[in-house]
């Protein structure tokens, strides 16, 4: 079975950022403290699993870069910490198949521009997250709804609001009316639905995927119309779609 590709976006990134990053490989300068690297020279049939296996590191997000509608052989990889960025840079000029891979520090600006290209429709579907083009509530640009899984059972809406109230994201604070705790027979399930103002805000918020709330890693997925219907059936709460 052919595997789905990870996020693919048209290259709206600043090509000068590679030079501004201060070189490639171990010892390269990390410009803005954002844990992201850019891989160049990837095989054109590379998959997300191949990149994870190559880096041997826990990744937060992988965005494949396209030019003129075709995969460019480059990808942005967001990692969990700056220490992991250093570990990724140590893989500079190592091989995937017959191709040696160049690795550069990347910036928050480049990553958010890549995310913006995705939600504007310049990309294919979301890898492994069940988001198709034209998700509900967002026309052809994606979904404004996210599904959270793995929440502490004692979590309340204020905990979720605080989780996303992260100054590095650059998005407005969530309104409590847009946070919906998923229960089953009145019992917490460790899940919630959250609506953001725009698809772009929702995509940016996804950078918190596998972030910690207390001692729990929280998984974040784009929510489908089926998720909303199931939520209303289980909880009895009606939400505007």
XYZ file of N, CA, C and O in Angstrom, residues 5-212:
832
model
N 1.901 11.051 1.719
C 2.988 11.979 2.000
C 2.659 12.837 3.217
O 1.510 13.082 3.520
N 3.665 13.373 3.888
C 3.422 14.381 4.906
C 2.996 15.690 4.270
O 2.865 15.784 3.056
N 2.807 16.722 5.084
C 2.389 18.023 4.573
C 3.295 18.445 3.429
O 4.498 18.382 3.531
N 2.708 18.900 2.341
C 3.495 19.426 1.236
C 3.021 20.840 0.988
O 1.839 21.100 0.863
N 3.937 21.790 0.891
C 3.560 23.167 0.658
C 4.385 23.735 -0.471
O 5.507 23.311 -0.718
N 3.807 24.696 -1.185
C 4.585 25.407 -2.176
C 5.632 26.242 -1.473
O 5.431 26.707 -0.356
N 6.745 26.461 -2.129
C 7.871 27.102 -1.472
C 7.665 28.598 -1.411
O 8.043 29.332 -2.309
N 7.026 29.057 -0.307
C 6.919 30.482 -0.039
C 7.992 30.923 0.917
O 7.883 31.962 1.542
N 9.035 30.131 1.089
C 10.052 30.410 2.087
C 11.125 31.310 1.513
O 11.374 31.360 0.316
N 11.802 31.985 2.393
C 12.864 32.897 2.022
C 14.128 32.099 1.732
O 14.744 31.537 2.625
N 14.542 32.057 0.455
C 15.717 31.275 0.111
C 16.985 31.831 0.754
O 17.964 31.122 0.936
N 16.992 33.127 1.101
C 18.165 33.719 1.754
C 18.303 33.270 3.197
O 19.334 33.474 3.814
N 17.259 32.611 3.732
C 17.317 32.217 5.141
C 18.388 31.171 5.386
O 18.896 31.051 6.500
N 18.750 30.390 4.370
C 19.796 29.401 4.556
C 21.116 30.076 4.864
O 21.876 29.652 5.736
N 21.398 31.153 4.133
C 22.628 31.886 4.413
C 22.543 32.615 5.738
O 23.499 32.644 6.521
N 21.354 33.180 6.016
C 21.194 33.927 7.265
C 21.295 33.029 8.480
O 21.611 33.476 9.578
N 21.015 31.740 8.287
C 21.050 30.815 9.419
C 22.461 30.574 9.916
O 22.656 30.014 10.991
N 23.463 30.991 9.166
C 24.825 30.861 9.657
C 25.458 29.533 9.316
O 26.274 29.013 10.067
N 25.102 28.962 8.148
C 25.751 27.732 7.717
C 24.903 26.513 8.000
O 23.759 26.600 8.397
N 25.519 25.358 7.741
C 24.816 24.093 7.892
C 25.621 23.180 8.785
O 26.806 23.385 9.033
N 24.945 22.125 9.273
C 25.631 21.116 10.047
C 25.913 21.532 11.473
O 25.508 22.604 11.945
N 26.615 20.653 12.199
C 26.930 20.905 13.600
C 27.694 22.215 13.737
O 28.595 22.516 12.968
N 27.296 23.024 14.712
C 27.940 24.310 14.940
C 27.300 25.461 14.213
O 27.668 26.613 14.434
N 26.333 25.190 13.328
C 25.631 26.269 12.640
C 24.843 27.089 13.649
O 24.328 26.574 14.639
N 24.729 28.377 13.377
C 24.048 29.281 14.303
C 22.541 29.109 14.216
O 21.967 29.105 13.129
N 21.887 28.948 15.358
C 20.426 28.872 15.427
C 19.931 30.282 15.692
O 20.127 30.838 16.780
N 19.275 30.884 14.684
C 19.054 32.326 14.702
C 18.024 32.795 15.714
O 18.254 33.777 16.417
N 16.862 32.141 15.811
C 15.781 32.711 16.626
C 15.334 31.804 17.774
O 14.322 32.063 18.401
N 16.068 30.733 18.028
C 15.721 29.865 19.145
C 14.546 28.950 18.888
O 14.065 28.290 19.806
N 14.067 28.898 17.644
C 12.946 28.021 17.308
C 13.509 26.672 16.872
O 14.394 26.607 16.025
N 13.010 25.543 17.434
C 13.627 24.231 17.180
C 13.212 23.637 15.838
O 12.408 22.706 15.760
N 13.747 24.166 14.754
C 13.369 23.744 13.414
C 14.611 23.636 12.540
O 15.525 24.455 12.661
N 14.651 22.624 11.689
C 15.739 22.480 10.722
C 15.148 22.317 9.325
O 13.992 21.915 9.160
N 15.964 22.655 8.344
C 15.579 22.492 6.945
C 16.493 21.461 6.305
O 17.719 21.582 6.378
N 15.902 20.435 5.721
C 16.655 19.387 5.035
C 16.594 19.640 3.536
O 15.526 19.951 2.999
N 17.739 19.511 2.878
C 17.816 19.745 1.440
C 18.518 18.568 0.771
O 19.464 18.014 1.328
N 18.041 18.197 -0.420
C 18.634 17.088 -1.143
C 17.937 15.767 -0.912
O 18.483 14.707 -1.220
N 16.710 15.808 -0.388
C 15.974 14.580 -0.102
C 15.580 13.861 -1.395
O 15.304 14.516 -2.410
N 15.531 12.526 -1.382
C 15.010 11.797 -2.549
C 13.579 12.241 -2.828
O 12.818 12.559 -1.908
N 13.200 12.243 -4.090
C 11.878 12.760 -4.443
C 10.747 11.834 -4.025
O 9.594 12.247 -4.007
N 11.070 10.581 -3.658
C 10.031 9.668 -3.172
C 10.106 9.492 -1.656
O 9.533 8.560 -1.108
N 10.782 10.407 -0.973
C 10.946 10.272 0.472
C 9.606 10.413 1.179
O 8.716 11.139 0.723
N 9.457 9.719 2.292
C 8.256 9.784 3.112
C 8.619 10.272 4.516
O 9.787 10.292 4.904
N 7.588 10.648 5.270
C 7.807 11.149 6.624
C 8.566 10.131 7.470
O 9.475 10.485 8.213
N 8.192 8.862 7.348
C 8.869 7.830 8.122
C 10.343 7.731 7.789
O 11.169 7.447 8.669
N 10.692 7.973 6.509
C 12.101 7.943 6.114
C 12.884 9.059 6.808
O 14.021 8.867 7.244
N 12.272 10.236 6.900
C 12.944 11.372 7.545
C 13.108 11.104 9.037
O 14.165 11.360 9.617
N 12.063 10.569 9.667
C 12.159 10.250 11.092
C 13.239 9.203 11.346
O 14.013 9.308 12.314
N 13.307 8.199 10.477
C 14.305 7.153 10.645
C 15.719 7.716 10.453
O 16.655 7.353 11.163
N 15.863 8.635 9.490
C 17.160 9.257 9.226
C 17.626 10.090 10.417
O 18.773 9.990 10.859
N 16.729 10.916 10.956
C 17.108 11.799 12.060
C 17.225 11.047 13.382
O 17.995 11.453 14.258
N 16.431 9.990 13.545
C 16.391 9.228 14.797
C 16.065 10.135 15.981
O 16.641 10.011 17.058
N 15.126 11.060 15.753
C 14.731 12.029 16.777
C 13.208 12.135 16.793
O 12.544 11.857 15.795
N 12.675 12.569 17.933
C 11.235 12.801 18.051
C 10.886 14.104 17.327
O 11.411 15.169 17.661
N 10.029 14.021 16.318
C 9.637 15.202 15.557
C 8.257 15.686 15.990
O 7.401 14.893 16.368
N 8.053 17.002 15.919
C 6.754 17.607 16.208
C 5.944 17.764 14.922
O 4.743 17.520 14.885
N 6.617 18.170 13.833
C 5.931 18.363 12.560
C 6.940 18.262 11.432
O 8.129 18.578 11.620
N 6.480 17.811 10.275
C 7.299 17.745 9.063
C 6.494 18.352 7.926
O 5.351 17.959 7.697
N 7.062 19.325 7.235
C 6.404 19.977 6.108
C 7.290 19.808 4.876
O 8.436 20.252 4.868
N 6.766 19.159 3.841
C 7.490 18.979 2.592
C 7.272 20.210 1.716
O 6.153 20.718 1.609
N 8.311 20.686 1.070
C 8.262 21.927 0.295
C 8.163 21.614 -1.192
O 8.921 20.785 -1.707
N 7.212 22.259 -1.863
C 7.045 22.081 -3.301
C 7.424 23.361 -4.035
O 7.324 24.461 -3.502
N 7.848 23.219 -5.291
C 8.016 24.341 -6.210
C 7.340 23.988 -7.521
O 7.555 22.900 -8.046
N 6.524 24.898 -8.011
C 5.800 24.677 -9.270
C 5.009 23.376 -9.232
O 4.946 22.633 -10.218
N 4.445 23.072 -8.064
C 3.581 21.908 -7.936
C 4.301 20.594 -7.738
O 3.650 19.551 -7.652
N 5.625 20.625 -7.633
C 6.390 19.387 -7.468
C 7.238 19.453 -6.208
O 7.715 20.521 -5.825
N 7.440 18.300 -5.593
C 8.282 18.229 -4.405
C 9.696 18.679 -4.763
O 10.272 18.229 -5.752
N 10.244 19.568 -3.951
C 11.526 20.204 -4.255
C 12.731 19.456 -3.707
O 13.871 19.840 -3.978
N 12.507 18.407 -2.914
C 13.627 17.736 -2.256
C 14.015 18.393 -0.946
O 15.054 18.077 -0.369
N 13.173 19.321 -0.465
C 13.432 19.998 0.805
C 12.273 19.771 1.762
O 11.135 19.566 1.349
N 12.575 19.832 3.056
C 11.544 19.688 4.082
C 11.929 20.500 5.306
O 13.117 20.671 5.601
N 10.923 21.014 5.996
C 11.112 21.654 7.299
C 10.689 20.662 8.372
O 9.622 20.050 8.263
N 11.512 20.525 9.390
C 11.227 19.590 10.479
C 11.284 20.347 11.795
O 12.317 20.944 12.128
N 10.169 20.349 12.519
C 10.121 20.967 13.849
C 10.399 19.883 14.880
O 9.796 18.807 14.855
N 11.316 20.181 15.799
C 11.735 19.228 16.825
C 11.307 19.721 18.198
O 10.836 20.858 18.350
N 11.487 18.876 19.198
C 10.970 19.188 20.522
C 11.817 20.140 21.343
O 11.338 20.687 22.329
N 13.072 20.362 20.953
C 13.949 21.228 21.741
C 15.143 21.654 20.903
O 15.436 21.058 19.859
N 15.845 22.670 21.375
C 17.055 23.112 20.683
C 18.147 22.059 20.756
O 18.990 21.963 19.852
N 18.151 21.253 21.822
C 19.135 20.172 21.910
C 18.947 19.177 20.767
O 19.927 18.664 20.202
N 17.686 18.929 20.407
C 17.420 18.029 19.295
C 17.817 18.653 17.962
O 18.198 17.944 17.024
N 17.738 19.979 17.874
C 18.220 20.657 16.665
C 19.713 20.390 16.488
O 20.182 20.079 15.384
N 20.478 20.516 17.567
C 21.916 20.240 17.491
C 22.161 18.796 17.040
O 23.052 18.522 16.239
N 21.348 17.872 17.563
C 21.507 16.474 17.173
C 21.183 16.280 15.690
O 21.867 15.529 14.984
N 20.148 16.981 15.206
C 19.790 16.877 13.789
C 20.893 17.439 12.903
O 21.234 16.861 11.859
N 21.476 18.573 13.310
C 22.528 19.189 12.509
C 23.763 18.293 12.396
O 24.516 18.382 11.426
N 23.955 17.422 13.370
C 25.102 16.503 13.315
C 24.954 15.476 12.203
O 25.920 14.782 11.859
N 23.738 15.379 11.632
C 23.496 14.442 10.525
C 23.796 15.073 9.163
O 23.565 14.446 8.122
N 24.276 16.307 9.154
C 24.564 17.025 7.912
C 25.477 16.207 7.008
O 26.495 15.668 7.444
N 25.055 16.094 5.743
C 25.800 15.401 4.687
C 25.879 13.885 4.899
O 26.707 13.219 4.280
N 24.999 13.345 5.738
C 24.831 11.900 5.775
C 23.800 11.496 4.713
O 23.122 12.344 4.138
N 23.673 10.199 4.465
C 22.931 9.731 3.303
C 21.556 9.162 3.654
O 21.370 8.498 4.666
N 20.585 9.456 2.769
C 19.349 8.692 2.642
C 19.411 8.043 1.265
O 19.379 8.738 0.241
N 19.520 6.741 1.228
C 19.719 6.069 -0.047
C 21.022 6.528 -0.676
O 22.088 6.484 -0.058
N 20.945 7.017 -1.915
C 22.126 7.488 -2.637
C 22.313 8.995 -2.514
O 23.244 9.552 -3.097
N 21.462 9.659 -1.750
C 21.504 11.129 -1.667
C 22.063 11.564 -0.324
O 21.618 11.108 0.727
N 23.056 12.476 -0.339
C 23.493 13.041 0.929
C 22.636 14.262 1.225
O 22.258 15.010 0.326
N 22.327 14.429 2.494
C 21.337 15.418 2.927
C 22.026 16.577 3.618
O 22.807 16.382 4.554
N 21.743 17.789 3.148
C 22.228 18.991 3.825
C 21.187 19.419 4.861
O 19.979 19.350 4.608
N 21.668 19.869 6.014
C 20.761 20.249 7.101
C 21.157 21.626 7.624
O 22.313 21.854 8.002
N 20.181 22.530 7.644
C 20.382 23.909 8.074
C 19.422 24.244 9.218
O 18.289 23.757 9.228
N 19.828 25.107 10.142
C 18.821 25.645 11.073
C 17.785 26.433 10.284
O 18.112 27.076 9.285
N 16.533 26.367 10.701
C 15.493 27.163 10.072
C 14.846 28.049 11.131
O 15.165 27.955 12.322
N 13.930 28.886 10.707
C 13.366 29.896 11.599
C 11.879 29.688 11.807
O 11.204 29.017 11.018
N 11.374 30.297 12.857
C 9.935 30.284 13.106
C 9.199 30.944 11.940
O 8.132 30.484 11.512
N 9.799 32.003 11.389
C 9.179 32.703 10.265
C 9.004 31.765 9.074
O 7.948 31.728 8.447
N 10.045 31.001 8.750
C 9.945 30.073 7.629
C 8.874 29.010 7.891
O 8.098 28.661 7.007
N 8.849 28.490 9.110
C 7.874 27.446 9.424
C 6.452 27.988 9.318
O 5.577 27.356 8.712
N 6.183 29.180 9.874
C 4.838 29.725 9.827
C 4.437 30.088 8.397
O 3.266 29.982 8.025
N 5.404 30.512 7.575
C 5.084 30.770 6.176
C 4.715 29.461 5.474
O 3.836 29.438 4.611
N 5.389 28.393 5.852
C 5.051 27.084 5.282
C 3.650 26.656 5.709
O 2.864 26.143 4.910
N 3.330 26.879 6.987
C 1.985 26.552 7.480
C 0.947 27.394 6.748
O -0.110 26.892 6.329
N 1.244 28.684 6.558
C 0.301 29.562 5.863
C 0.079 29.097 4.432
O -1.035 29.153 3.910
N 1.150 28.618 3.773
C 1.004 28.094 2.410
C 0.102 26.875 2.407
O -0.703 26.676 1.500
N 0.218 26.052 3.444
C -0.636 24.858 3.543
C -2.116 25.242 3.653
O -2.963 24.750 2.902
N -2.431 26.151 4.593
C -3.841 26.467 4.810
C -4.424 27.301 3.686
O -5.636 27.345 3.517
N -3.572 27.947 2.881
C -4.096 28.724 1.755
C -4.462 27.842 0.581
O -5.003 28.309 -0.409
N -4.161 26.537 0.686
C -4.540 25.607 -0.361
C -3.423 25.247 -1.304
O -3.636 24.544 -2.285
N -2.181 25.697 -1.045
C -1.059 25.390 -1.916
C -0.396 24.086 -1.513
O 0.816 23.958 -1.542
N -1.190 23.101 -1.109
C -0.584 21.866 -0.608
C -1.550 20.714 -0.768
O -2.731 20.891 -1.062
N -1.028 19.517 -0.525
C -1.861 18.334 -0.467
C -2.335 18.126 0.952
O -2.073 18.925 1.838
N -3.017 16.972 1.210
C -3.629 16.720 2.507
C -2.638 16.497 3.607
O -1.449 16.307 3.395
N -3.155 16.501 4.800
C -2.369 16.355 6.020
C -1.989 14.910 6.247
O -2.822 14.028 6.215
N -0.697 14.641 6.471
C -0.216 13.278 6.705
C -0.765 12.724 8.001
O -0.567 13.261 9.072
N -1.479 11.617 7.889
C -1.842 10.848 9.069
C -2.824 11.516 9.997
O -3.060 11.022 11.081
N -3.399 12.679 9.595
C -4.259 13.391 10.516
C -5.704 13.427 10.049
O -6.539 14.004 10.714
N -5.989 12.867 8.881
C -7.367 12.812 8.418
C -7.929 14.131 7.958
O -9.124 14.311 7.912
N -7.070 15.108 7.594
C -7.600 16.370 7.100
C -7.584 16.354 5.578
O -6.537 16.222 4.971
N -8.745 16.486 4.952
C -8.802 16.627 3.520
C -8.824 18.100 3.155
O -8.974 18.967 4.000
N -8.689 18.380 1.864
C -8.824 19.755 1.407
C -10.254 20.189 1.657
O -11.208 19.440 1.500
N -10.415 21.455 2.057
C -11.760 21.991 2.242
C -12.444 21.430 3.458
O -13.604 21.055 3.400
N -11.764 21.371 4.635
C -12.377 20.886 5.853
C -13.535 21.746 6.287
O -13.648 22.903 5.912
N -14.442 21.173 7.110
C -15.669 21.862 7.448
C -15.363 23.146 8.190
O -14.387 23.278 8.891
N -16.215 24.117 7.987
C -16.083 25.389 8.683
C -15.011 26.277 8.120
O -14.678 27.284 8.720
N -14.424 25.940 6.927
C -13.328 26.769 6.478
C -13.265 26.904 4.970
O -12.251 27.242 4.424
N -14.338 26.637 4.251
C -14.280 26.750 2.815
C -13.239 25.801 2.271
O -13.170 24.646 2.621
N -12.356 26.291 1.373
C -11.367 25.430 0.744
C -10.024 25.541 1.423
O -9.038 25.034 0.922
N -9.938 26.203 2.588
C -8.634 26.464 3.171
C -8.300 25.651 4.391
O -7.328 25.931 5.052
N -9.099 24.641 4.752
C -8.794 23.862 5.939
C -9.866 24.036 6.990
O -10.892 24.671 6.765
N -9.619 23.485 8.182
C -10.607 23.504 9.239
C -10.190 24.429 10.366
O -9.005 24.618 10.627
N -11.188 24.998 11.030
C -10.935 25.812 12.219
C -11.006 24.987 13.494
O -10.730 25.497 14.577
N -11.387 23.701 13.369
C -11.585 22.834 14.525
C -10.401 21.898 14.722
O -9.889 21.320 13.766
N -10.000 21.728 15.976
C -8.986 20.744 16.344
C -9.552 19.792 17.391
O -10.364 20.191 18.223
N -9.098 18.541 17.327
C -9.449 17.544 18.334
C -8.221 17.266 19.185
O -7.145 16.983 18.657
N -8.371 17.353 20.499
C -7.288 17.074 21.443
C -7.520 15.713 22.076
O -8.647 15.387 22.451
N -6.461 14.949 22.201
C -6.551 13.610 22.794
C -5.393 13.414 23.767
O -4.295 13.901 23.530
N -5.656 12.718 24.861
C -4.620 12.481 25.860
C -4.600 13.497 26.986
O -3.630 13.579 27.741
N -5.673 14.283 27.110
C -5.751 15.285 28.175
C -5.833 14.610 29.542
O -6.385 13.509 29.673
N -5.299 15.266 30.579
C -5.550 14.751 31.930
C -7.058 14.689 32.178
O -7.803 15.571 31.738
N -7.519 13.668 32.871
C -8.957 13.523 33.077
C -9.530 14.656 33.927
O -10.735 14.930 33.875
N -8.659 15.326 34.687
C -9.120 16.447 35.507
C -9.081 17.776 34.756
O -9.420 18.818 35.326
N -8.682 17.757 33.490
C -8.543 19.005 32.734
C -9.891 19.691 32.558
O -10.931 19.045 32.383
N -9.861 21.024 32.593
C -11.046 21.846 32.384
C -10.722 22.840 31.268
O -9.568 22.973 30.862
N -11.731 23.534 30.734
C -11.460 24.462 29.628
C -10.340 25.463 29.904
O -9.552 25.772 29.006
N -10.243 25.969 31.127
C -9.178 26.930 31.430
C -7.793 26.323 31.230
O -6.846 27.030 30.860
N -7.649 25.020 31.471
C -6.356 24.365 31.252
C -6.002 24.354 29.762
O -4.847 24.544 29.377
N -7.000 24.122 28.930
C -6.770 24.108 27.489
C -6.467 25.511 26.979
O -5.576 25.717 26.143
N -7.184 26.494 27.493
C -6.916 27.879 27.109
C -5.471 28.249 27.473
O -4.744 28.848 26.674
N -5.049 27.867 28.678
C -3.678 28.164 29.105
C -2.660 27.411 28.253
O -1.575 27.931 27.962
N -2.993 26.199 27.822
C -2.090 25.384 26.994
C -1.772 26.091 25.681
O -0.621 26.097 25.216
N -2.781 26.703 25.068
C -2.572 27.394 23.799
C -2.207 28.868 23.974
O -1.898 29.540 22.980
N -2.252 29.375 25.198
C -1.910 30.776 25.446
C -0.390 30.901 25.528
O 0.183 31.196 26.569
N 0.243 30.648 24.397
C 1.694 30.575 24.287
C 2.150 31.734 23.401
O 1.804 31.789 22.215
N 2.911 32.644 23.969
C 3.313 33.833 23.232
C 4.068 33.549 21.954
O 4.074 34.372 21.027
N 4.708 32.379 21.864
C 5.462 32.068 20.650
C 4.559 31.738 19.474
O 5.009 31.760 18.329
N 3.290 31.429 19.734
C 2.387 31.065 18.645
C 1.877 32.282 17.883
O 1.600 32.201 16.695
N 1.705 33.393 18.589
C 1.225 34.600 17.935
C -0.232 34.546 17.515
O -0.625 35.164 16.528
N -1.054 33.799 18.273
C -2.491 33.719 17.968
C -3.271 34.230 19.174
O -2.780 34.203 20.299
N -4.524 34.694 18.951
C -5.311 35.228 20.069
C -5.632 34.159 21.110
O -5.681 32.970 20.805
N -5.876 34.624 22.344
C -6.281 33.732 23.412
C -7.650 33.141 23.091
O -8.546 33.836 22.597
N -7.808 31.857 23.353
C -9.070 31.184 23.059
C -10.212 31.736 23.909
O -10.034 32.040 25.088
N -11.377 31.804 23.299
C -12.593 32.132 24.040
C -13.107 30.855 24.702
O -13.170 29.803 24.062
N -13.480 30.911 25.990
C -13.964 29.700 26.674
C -15.132 29.020 25.979
O -15.289 27.797 26.064
N -15.943 29.804 25.255
C -17.109 29.218 24.582
C -16.715 28.323 23.416
O -17.544 27.578 22.885
N -15.437 28.367 23.024
C -14.974 27.564 21.887
C -14.209 26.317 22.330
O -13.609 25.640 21.507
N -14.223 26.052 23.611
C -13.561 24.853 24.146
C -14.641 23.901 24.637
O -15.443 24.247 25.510
N -14.681 22.694 24.088
C -15.752 21.737 24.386
C -15.135 20.436 24.897
O -14.459 19.726 24.148
N -15.359 20.147 26.167
C -14.817 18.931 26.772
C -15.653 17.730 26.337
O -16.881 17.739 26.421
N -14.978 16.688 25.885
C -15.642 15.484 25.367
C -15.848 14.504 26.524
O -14.894 13.991 27.086
N -17.101 14.271 26.846
C -17.431 13.329 27.919
C -18.232 12.166 27.341
O -18.733 12.229 26.220
N -18.351 11.114 28.122
C -19.142 9.950 27.727
C -19.926 9.513 28.953
O -19.358 9.034 29.930
N -21.227 9.749 28.913
C -22.049 9.463 30.078
C -21.684 10.326 31.266
O -21.811 9.898 32.413
N -21.197 11.532 30.980
C -20.809 12.453 32.035
C -19.391 12.258 32.539
O -18.916 13.030 33.370
N -18.697 11.221 32.049
C -17.333 10.942 32.499
C -16.326 11.503 31.489
O -16.535 11.416 30.279
N -15.221 12.067 31.965
C -14.210 12.608 31.038
C -13.577 11.497 30.214
O -13.415 10.371 30.682
N -13.224 11.828 28.971
C -12.604 10.858 28.067
C -11.147 11.204 27.758
O -10.472 10.435 27.066
N -10.689 12.363 28.236
C -9.342 12.803 27.871
C -9.288 13.462 26.506
O -8.210 13.664 25.952
N -10.465 13.823 25.966
C -10.523 14.464 24.656
C -11.310 15.772 24.756
O -12.093 15.986 25.672
N -11.081 16.635 23.765
C -11.822 17.893 23.674
C -11.813 18.362 22.233
O -10.948 17.976 21.434
N -12.795 19.184 21.891
C -12.822 19.888 20.616
C -12.612 21.372 20.871
O -13.166 21.929 21.822
N -11.808 21.994 20.021
C -11.498 23.413 20.177
C -11.654 24.088 18.823
O -11.163 23.578 17.806
N -12.345 25.234 18.792
C -12.491 25.980 17.549
C -11.672 27.260 17.604
O -11.761 28.033 18.566
N -10.905 27.495 16.544
C -10.110 28.715 16.416
C -10.793 29.666 15.433
O -11.749 29.298 14.743
N -10.311 30.899 15.372
C -10.952 31.905 14.531
C -10.774 31.631 13.049
O -11.676 31.914 12.245
N -9.612 31.113 12.666
C -9.303 30.900 11.255
C -8.569 29.566 11.088
O -7.966 29.052 12.046
N -8.574 29.014 9.878
C -7.779 27.807 9.633
C -6.296 28.026 9.897
O -5.605 27.111 10.345
N -5.794 29.225 9.620
C -4.375 29.493 9.862
C -4.052 29.401 11.343
O -3.040 28.816 11.735
N -4.915 29.974 12.191
C -4.690 29.877 13.637
C -4.705 28.414 14.082
O -3.885 27.994 14.907
N -5.629 27.631 13.541
C -5.708 26.213 13.914
C -4.438 25.474 13.506
O -3.910 24.650 14.266
N -3.930 25.766 12.315
C -2.710 25.098 11.872
C -1.510 25.487 12.720
O -0.664 24.652 13.046
N -1.425 26.758 13.090
C -0.335 27.197 13.958
C -0.446 26.525 15.326
O 0.552 26.086 15.907
N -1.675 26.430 15.835
C -1.882 25.792 17.141
C -1.437 24.342 17.125
O -1.059 23.783 18.165
N -1.446 23.709 15.960
C -1.016 22.314 15.867
C 0.457 22.119 16.205
O 0.904 20.996 16.434
N 1.224 23.198 16.235
C 2.634 23.061 16.626
C 2.769 22.657 18.097
O 3.849 22.265 18.541
N 1.662 22.721 18.855
C 1.661 22.257 20.247
C 1.417 20.757 20.354
O 1.348 20.219 21.463
N 1.289 20.075 19.209
C 1.066 18.632 19.227
C 2.152 17.932 20.036
O 3.338 18.222 19.893
N 1.736 17.029 20.905
C 2.611 16.272 21.804
C 3.273 17.158 22.857
O 4.252 16.758 23.490
N 2.699 18.358 23.064
C 3.129 19.177 24.184
C 2.574 18.626 25.489
O 1.587 17.882 25.507
N 3.212 18.981 26.591
C 2.818 18.454 27.894
C 1.747 19.328 28.552
O 1.855 20.542 28.570
